[in-house]
mmCIF file of C-alpha atoms in Angstrom:
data_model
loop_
_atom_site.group_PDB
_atom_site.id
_atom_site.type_symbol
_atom_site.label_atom_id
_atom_site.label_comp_id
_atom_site.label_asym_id
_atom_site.label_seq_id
_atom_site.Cartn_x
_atom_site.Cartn_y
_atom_site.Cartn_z
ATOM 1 C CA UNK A 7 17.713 5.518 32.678
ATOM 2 C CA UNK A 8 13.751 5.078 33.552
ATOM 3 C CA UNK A 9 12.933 7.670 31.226
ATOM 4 C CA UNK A 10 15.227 6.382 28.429
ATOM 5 C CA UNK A 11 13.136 2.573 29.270
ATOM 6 C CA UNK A 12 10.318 4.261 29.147
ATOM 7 C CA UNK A 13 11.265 6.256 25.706
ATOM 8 C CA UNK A 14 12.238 2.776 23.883
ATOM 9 C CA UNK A 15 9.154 0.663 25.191
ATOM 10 C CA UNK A 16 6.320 3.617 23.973
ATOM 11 C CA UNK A 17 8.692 3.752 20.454
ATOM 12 C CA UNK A 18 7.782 0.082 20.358
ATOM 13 C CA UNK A 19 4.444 0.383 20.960
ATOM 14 C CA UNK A 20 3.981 3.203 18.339
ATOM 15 C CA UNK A 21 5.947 0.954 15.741
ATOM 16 C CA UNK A 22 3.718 -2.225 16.115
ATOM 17 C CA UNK A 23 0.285 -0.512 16.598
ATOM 18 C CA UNK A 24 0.004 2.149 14.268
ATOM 19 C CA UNK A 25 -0.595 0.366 11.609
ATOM 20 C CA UNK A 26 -3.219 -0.973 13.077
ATOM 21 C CA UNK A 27 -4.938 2.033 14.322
ATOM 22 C CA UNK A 28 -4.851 2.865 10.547
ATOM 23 C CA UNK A 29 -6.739 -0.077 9.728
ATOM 24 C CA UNK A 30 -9.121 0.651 11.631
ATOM 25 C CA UNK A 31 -9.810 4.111 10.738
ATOM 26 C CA UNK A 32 -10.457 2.577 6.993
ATOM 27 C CA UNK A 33 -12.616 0.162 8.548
ATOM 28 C CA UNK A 34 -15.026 2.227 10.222
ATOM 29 C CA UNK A 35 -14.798 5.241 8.607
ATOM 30 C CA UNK A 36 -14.162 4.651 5.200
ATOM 31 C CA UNK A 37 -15.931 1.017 5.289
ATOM 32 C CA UNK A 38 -12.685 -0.571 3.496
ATOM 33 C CA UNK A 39 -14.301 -4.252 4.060
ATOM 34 C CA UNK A 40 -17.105 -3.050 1.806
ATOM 35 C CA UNK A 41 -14.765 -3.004 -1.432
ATOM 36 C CA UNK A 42 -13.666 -5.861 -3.432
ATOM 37 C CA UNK A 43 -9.911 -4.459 -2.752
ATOM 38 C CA UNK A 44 -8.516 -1.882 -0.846
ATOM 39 C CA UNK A 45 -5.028 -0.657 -0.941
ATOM 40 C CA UNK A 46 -3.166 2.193 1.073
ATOM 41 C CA UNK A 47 0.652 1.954 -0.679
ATOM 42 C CA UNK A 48 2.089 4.533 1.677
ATOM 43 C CA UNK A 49 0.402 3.442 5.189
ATOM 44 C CA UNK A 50 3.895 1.929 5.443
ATOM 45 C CA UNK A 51 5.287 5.134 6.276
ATOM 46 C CA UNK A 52 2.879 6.540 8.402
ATOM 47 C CA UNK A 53 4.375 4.854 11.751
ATOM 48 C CA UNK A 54 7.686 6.714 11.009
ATOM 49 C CA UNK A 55 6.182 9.848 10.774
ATOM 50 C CA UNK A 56 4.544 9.449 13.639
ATOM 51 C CA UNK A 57 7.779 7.816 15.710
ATOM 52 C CA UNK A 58 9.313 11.183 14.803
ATOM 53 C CA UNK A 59 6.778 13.184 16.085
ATOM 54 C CA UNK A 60 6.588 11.624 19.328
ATOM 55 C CA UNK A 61 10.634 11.553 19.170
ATOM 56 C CA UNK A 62 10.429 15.586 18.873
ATOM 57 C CA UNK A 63 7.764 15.861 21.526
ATOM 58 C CA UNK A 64 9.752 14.049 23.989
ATOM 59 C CA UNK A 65 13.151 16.344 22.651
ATOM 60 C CA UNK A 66 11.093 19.445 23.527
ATOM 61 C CA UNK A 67 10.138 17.947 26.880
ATOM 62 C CA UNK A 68 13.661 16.972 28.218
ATOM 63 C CA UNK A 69 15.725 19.718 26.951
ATOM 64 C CA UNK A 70 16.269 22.932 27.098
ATOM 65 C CA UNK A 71 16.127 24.548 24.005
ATOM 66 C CA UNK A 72 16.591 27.891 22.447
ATOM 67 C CA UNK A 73 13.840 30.244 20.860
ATOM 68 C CA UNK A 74 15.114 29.309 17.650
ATOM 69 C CA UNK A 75 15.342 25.550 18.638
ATOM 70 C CA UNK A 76 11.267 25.694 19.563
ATOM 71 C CA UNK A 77 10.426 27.734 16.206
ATOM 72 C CA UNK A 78 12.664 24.714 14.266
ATOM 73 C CA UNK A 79 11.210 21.775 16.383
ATOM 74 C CA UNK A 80 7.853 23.503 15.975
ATOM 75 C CA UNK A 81 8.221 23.426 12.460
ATOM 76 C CA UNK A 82 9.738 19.692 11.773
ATOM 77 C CA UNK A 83 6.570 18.317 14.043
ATOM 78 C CA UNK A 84 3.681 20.250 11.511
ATOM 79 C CA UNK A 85 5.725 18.742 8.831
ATOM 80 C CA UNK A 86 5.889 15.144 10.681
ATOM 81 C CA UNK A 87 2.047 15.585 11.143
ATOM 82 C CA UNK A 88 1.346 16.621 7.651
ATOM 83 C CA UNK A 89 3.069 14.072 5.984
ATOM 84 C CA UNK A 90 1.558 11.143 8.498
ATOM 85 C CA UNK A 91 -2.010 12.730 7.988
ATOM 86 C CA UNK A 92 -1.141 12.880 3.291
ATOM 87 C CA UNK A 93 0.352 8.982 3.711
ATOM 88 C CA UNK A 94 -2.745 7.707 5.920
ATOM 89 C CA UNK A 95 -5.719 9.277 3.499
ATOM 90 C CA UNK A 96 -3.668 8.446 0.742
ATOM 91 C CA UNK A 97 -5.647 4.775 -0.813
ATOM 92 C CA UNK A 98 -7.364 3.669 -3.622
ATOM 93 C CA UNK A 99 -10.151 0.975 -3.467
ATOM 94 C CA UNK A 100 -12.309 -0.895 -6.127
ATOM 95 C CA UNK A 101 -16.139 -2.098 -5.456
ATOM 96 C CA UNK A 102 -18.911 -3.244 -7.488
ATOM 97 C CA UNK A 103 -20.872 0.325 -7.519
ATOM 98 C CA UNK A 104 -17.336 1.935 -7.598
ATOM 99 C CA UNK A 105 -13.862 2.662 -7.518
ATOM 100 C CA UNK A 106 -12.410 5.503 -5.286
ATOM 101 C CA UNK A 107 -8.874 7.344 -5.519
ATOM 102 C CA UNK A 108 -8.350 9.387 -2.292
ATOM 103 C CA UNK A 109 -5.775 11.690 -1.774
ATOM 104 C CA UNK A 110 -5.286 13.386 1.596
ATOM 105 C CA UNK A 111 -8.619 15.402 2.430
ATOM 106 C CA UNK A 112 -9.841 14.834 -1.560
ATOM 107 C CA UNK A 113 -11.392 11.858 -2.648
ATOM 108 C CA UNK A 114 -12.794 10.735 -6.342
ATOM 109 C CA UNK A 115 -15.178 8.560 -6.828
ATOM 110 C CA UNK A 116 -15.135 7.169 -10.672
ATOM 111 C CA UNK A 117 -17.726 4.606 -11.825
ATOM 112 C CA UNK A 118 -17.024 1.266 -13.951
ATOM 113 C CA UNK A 119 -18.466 2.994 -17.202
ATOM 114 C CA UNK A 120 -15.228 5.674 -16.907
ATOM 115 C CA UNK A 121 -12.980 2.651 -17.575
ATOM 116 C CA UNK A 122 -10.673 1.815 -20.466
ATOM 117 C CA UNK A 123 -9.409 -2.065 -19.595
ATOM 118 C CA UNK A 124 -7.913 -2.865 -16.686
ATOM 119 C CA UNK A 125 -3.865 -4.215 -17.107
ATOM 120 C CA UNK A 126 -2.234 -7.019 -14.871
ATOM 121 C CA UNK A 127 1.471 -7.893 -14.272
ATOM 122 C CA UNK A 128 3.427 -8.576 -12.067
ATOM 123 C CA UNK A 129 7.571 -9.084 -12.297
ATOM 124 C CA UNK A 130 10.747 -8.728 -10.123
ATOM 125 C CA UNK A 131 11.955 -5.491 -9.765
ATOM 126 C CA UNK A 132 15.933 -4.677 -10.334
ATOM 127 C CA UNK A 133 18.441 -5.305 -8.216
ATOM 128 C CA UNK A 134 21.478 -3.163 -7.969
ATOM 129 C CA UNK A 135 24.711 -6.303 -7.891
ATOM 130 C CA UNK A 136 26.090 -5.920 -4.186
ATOM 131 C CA UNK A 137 29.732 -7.821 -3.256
ATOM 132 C CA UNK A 138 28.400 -11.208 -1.100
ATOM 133 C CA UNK A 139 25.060 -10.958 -2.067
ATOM 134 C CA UNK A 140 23.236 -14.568 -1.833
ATOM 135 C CA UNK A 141 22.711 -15.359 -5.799
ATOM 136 C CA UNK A 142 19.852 -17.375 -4.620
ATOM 137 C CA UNK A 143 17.961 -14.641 -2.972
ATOM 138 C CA UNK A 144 14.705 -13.636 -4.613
ATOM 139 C CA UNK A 145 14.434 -9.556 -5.508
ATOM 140 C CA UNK A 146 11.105 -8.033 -4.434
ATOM 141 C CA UNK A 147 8.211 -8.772 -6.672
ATOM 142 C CA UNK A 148 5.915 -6.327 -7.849
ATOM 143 C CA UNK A 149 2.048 -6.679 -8.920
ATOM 144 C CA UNK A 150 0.076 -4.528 -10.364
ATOM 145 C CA UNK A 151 -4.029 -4.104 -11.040
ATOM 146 C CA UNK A 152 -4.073 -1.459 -12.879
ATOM 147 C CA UNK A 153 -7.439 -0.148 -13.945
ATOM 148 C CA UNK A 154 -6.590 2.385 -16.783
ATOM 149 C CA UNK A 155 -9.847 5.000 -17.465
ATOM 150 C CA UNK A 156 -10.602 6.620 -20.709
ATOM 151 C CA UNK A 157 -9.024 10.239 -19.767
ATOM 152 C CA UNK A 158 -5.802 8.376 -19.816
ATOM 153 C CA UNK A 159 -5.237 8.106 -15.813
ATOM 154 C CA UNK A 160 -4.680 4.812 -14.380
ATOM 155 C CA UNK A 161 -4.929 3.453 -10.814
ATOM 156 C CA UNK A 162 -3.377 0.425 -9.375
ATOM 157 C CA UNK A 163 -5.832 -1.303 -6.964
ATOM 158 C CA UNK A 164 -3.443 -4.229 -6.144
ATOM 159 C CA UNK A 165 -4.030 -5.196 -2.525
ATOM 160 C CA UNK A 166 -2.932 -9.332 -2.196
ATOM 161 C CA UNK A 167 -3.988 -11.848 -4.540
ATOM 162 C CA UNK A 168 -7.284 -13.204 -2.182
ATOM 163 C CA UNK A 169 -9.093 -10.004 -2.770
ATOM 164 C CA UNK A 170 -7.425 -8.785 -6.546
ATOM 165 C CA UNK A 171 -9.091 -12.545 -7.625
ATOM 166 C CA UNK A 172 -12.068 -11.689 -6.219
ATOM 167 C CA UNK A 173 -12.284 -8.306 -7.703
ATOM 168 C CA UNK A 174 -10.843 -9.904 -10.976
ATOM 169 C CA UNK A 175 -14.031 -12.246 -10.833
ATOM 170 C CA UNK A 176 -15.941 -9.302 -11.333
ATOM 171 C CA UNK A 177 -13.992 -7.875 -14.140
ATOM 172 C CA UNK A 178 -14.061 -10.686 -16.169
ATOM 173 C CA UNK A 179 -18.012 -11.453 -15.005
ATOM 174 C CA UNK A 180 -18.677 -7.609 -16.094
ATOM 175 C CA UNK A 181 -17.005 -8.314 -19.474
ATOM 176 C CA UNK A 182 -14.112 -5.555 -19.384
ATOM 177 C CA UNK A 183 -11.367 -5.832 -21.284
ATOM 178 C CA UNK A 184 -8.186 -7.013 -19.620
ATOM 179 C CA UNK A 185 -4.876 -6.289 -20.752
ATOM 180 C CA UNK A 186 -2.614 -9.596 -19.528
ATOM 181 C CA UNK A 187 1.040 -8.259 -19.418
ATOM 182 C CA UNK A 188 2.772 -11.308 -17.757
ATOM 183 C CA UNK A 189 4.295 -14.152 -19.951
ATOM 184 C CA UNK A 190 2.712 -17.469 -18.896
ATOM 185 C CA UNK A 191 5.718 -19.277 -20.080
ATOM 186 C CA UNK A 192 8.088 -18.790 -17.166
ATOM 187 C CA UNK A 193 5.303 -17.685 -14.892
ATOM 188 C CA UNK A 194 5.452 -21.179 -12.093
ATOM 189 C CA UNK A 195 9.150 -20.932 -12.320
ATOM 190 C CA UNK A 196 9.423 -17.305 -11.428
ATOM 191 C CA UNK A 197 6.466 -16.795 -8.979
ATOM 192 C CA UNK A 198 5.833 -19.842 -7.640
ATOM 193 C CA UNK A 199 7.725 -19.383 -4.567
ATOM 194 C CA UNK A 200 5.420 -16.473 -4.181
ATOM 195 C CA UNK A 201 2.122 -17.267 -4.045
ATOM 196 C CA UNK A 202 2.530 -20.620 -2.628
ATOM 197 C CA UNK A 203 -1.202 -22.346 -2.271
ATOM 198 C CA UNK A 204 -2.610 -19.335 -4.156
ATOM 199 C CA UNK A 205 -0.746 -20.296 -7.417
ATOM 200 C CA UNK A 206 -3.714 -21.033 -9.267
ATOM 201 C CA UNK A 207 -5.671 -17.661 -7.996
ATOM 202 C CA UNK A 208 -2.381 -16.063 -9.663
ATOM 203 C CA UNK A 209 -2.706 -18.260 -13.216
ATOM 204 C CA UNK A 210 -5.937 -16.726 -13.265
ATOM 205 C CA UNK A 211 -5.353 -12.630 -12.306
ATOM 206 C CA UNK A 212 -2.213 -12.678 -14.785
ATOM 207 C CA UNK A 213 -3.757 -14.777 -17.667
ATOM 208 C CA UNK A 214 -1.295 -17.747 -17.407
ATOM 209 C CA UNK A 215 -2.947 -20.453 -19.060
#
């Protein structure tokens, strides 16, 4: 039963702390406070691969298994690590000198002058109908900065709305074009709800006027 405590309470630990272990592997390795935004859509993810890991670790530790069991253990744990290590180096991040698309142990760094116009929007994404759903319950809202360059790739460096207004500052101050998907005319009643205190930061990233 102690082991099974013990088991459950470092599970725990992994699932509330990894994240911010990653965090601070962008901050003092990759100097993430030093860009206007920086965004890492699959750090989510990391904390379950590593949860499995340590699950399979433990599994190999407590029982007895055969020589095939070890080889297929072996196996699912280079996988778990390998997928933690692709989800963690897997960001993209926009400065003033630069904007950077890193993926796993490759990372490009692309300058302003490589950039088409840069397209905002933001909506709610669909909802499959479900029997008893709450009609009054929002779907999830997507956003999206998405700085298209001329060789027809396209990044989206949407972190949260404090630091995509501050980088849009910048766009707008360096005179790029900006592509404002969003219609204005619904805009408060829609998103409102969502940005709170930071409407007006919003009006401005999506061009609601």
């Amino acid at each position: 039963m102690k082991v099974i405590i013990n088991i459950a309470i470092l599970i725990i630990i992994e699932y509330f702390m990894i994240d911010w272990f990653i965090k601070g592997i962008y901050y003092f390795i990759f100097k993430s406070n030093q860009y206007l935004s920086f965004t890492s859509p699959m750090m989510h993810l990391s904390k379950y691969f590593v949860i499995g890991f340590t699950l399979i670790v433990l599994f190999r530790k407590y029982v007895t298994l055969t020589q095939a069991g070890k080889v297929c253990s072996l196996i699912v744990m280079v996988i778990l690590l390998f997928s933690f290590i692709s989800t963690t180096f897997w960001f993209n991040a926009a400065g003033a000198d630069k904007i950077v698309k890193h993926r796993f142990g490759w990372a490009n760094s692309i300058s302003w002058e490589e950039v088409d116009y840069i397209a905002t929007n933001i909506y709610h994404e669909q909802k499959v109908a479900i029997e008893n759903e709450s009609p009054f319950k929002h779907s999830k809202v997507k956003e999206e900065y998405m700085i298209h360059l001329n060789d027809g790739s396209r990044i989206n460096v949407w972190n949260d709305i404090s630091t995509v207004y501050d980088l849009h500052r910048y766009i707008v101050d360096q005179e790029i074009e900006v592509k404002y998907l969003t219609e204005s005319e619904n805009f408060d009643q829609n998103f409102a709800y969502y940005f709170d205190d930071s409407l007006e930061e919003a009006h401005f990233v999506f061009g609601v006027r």
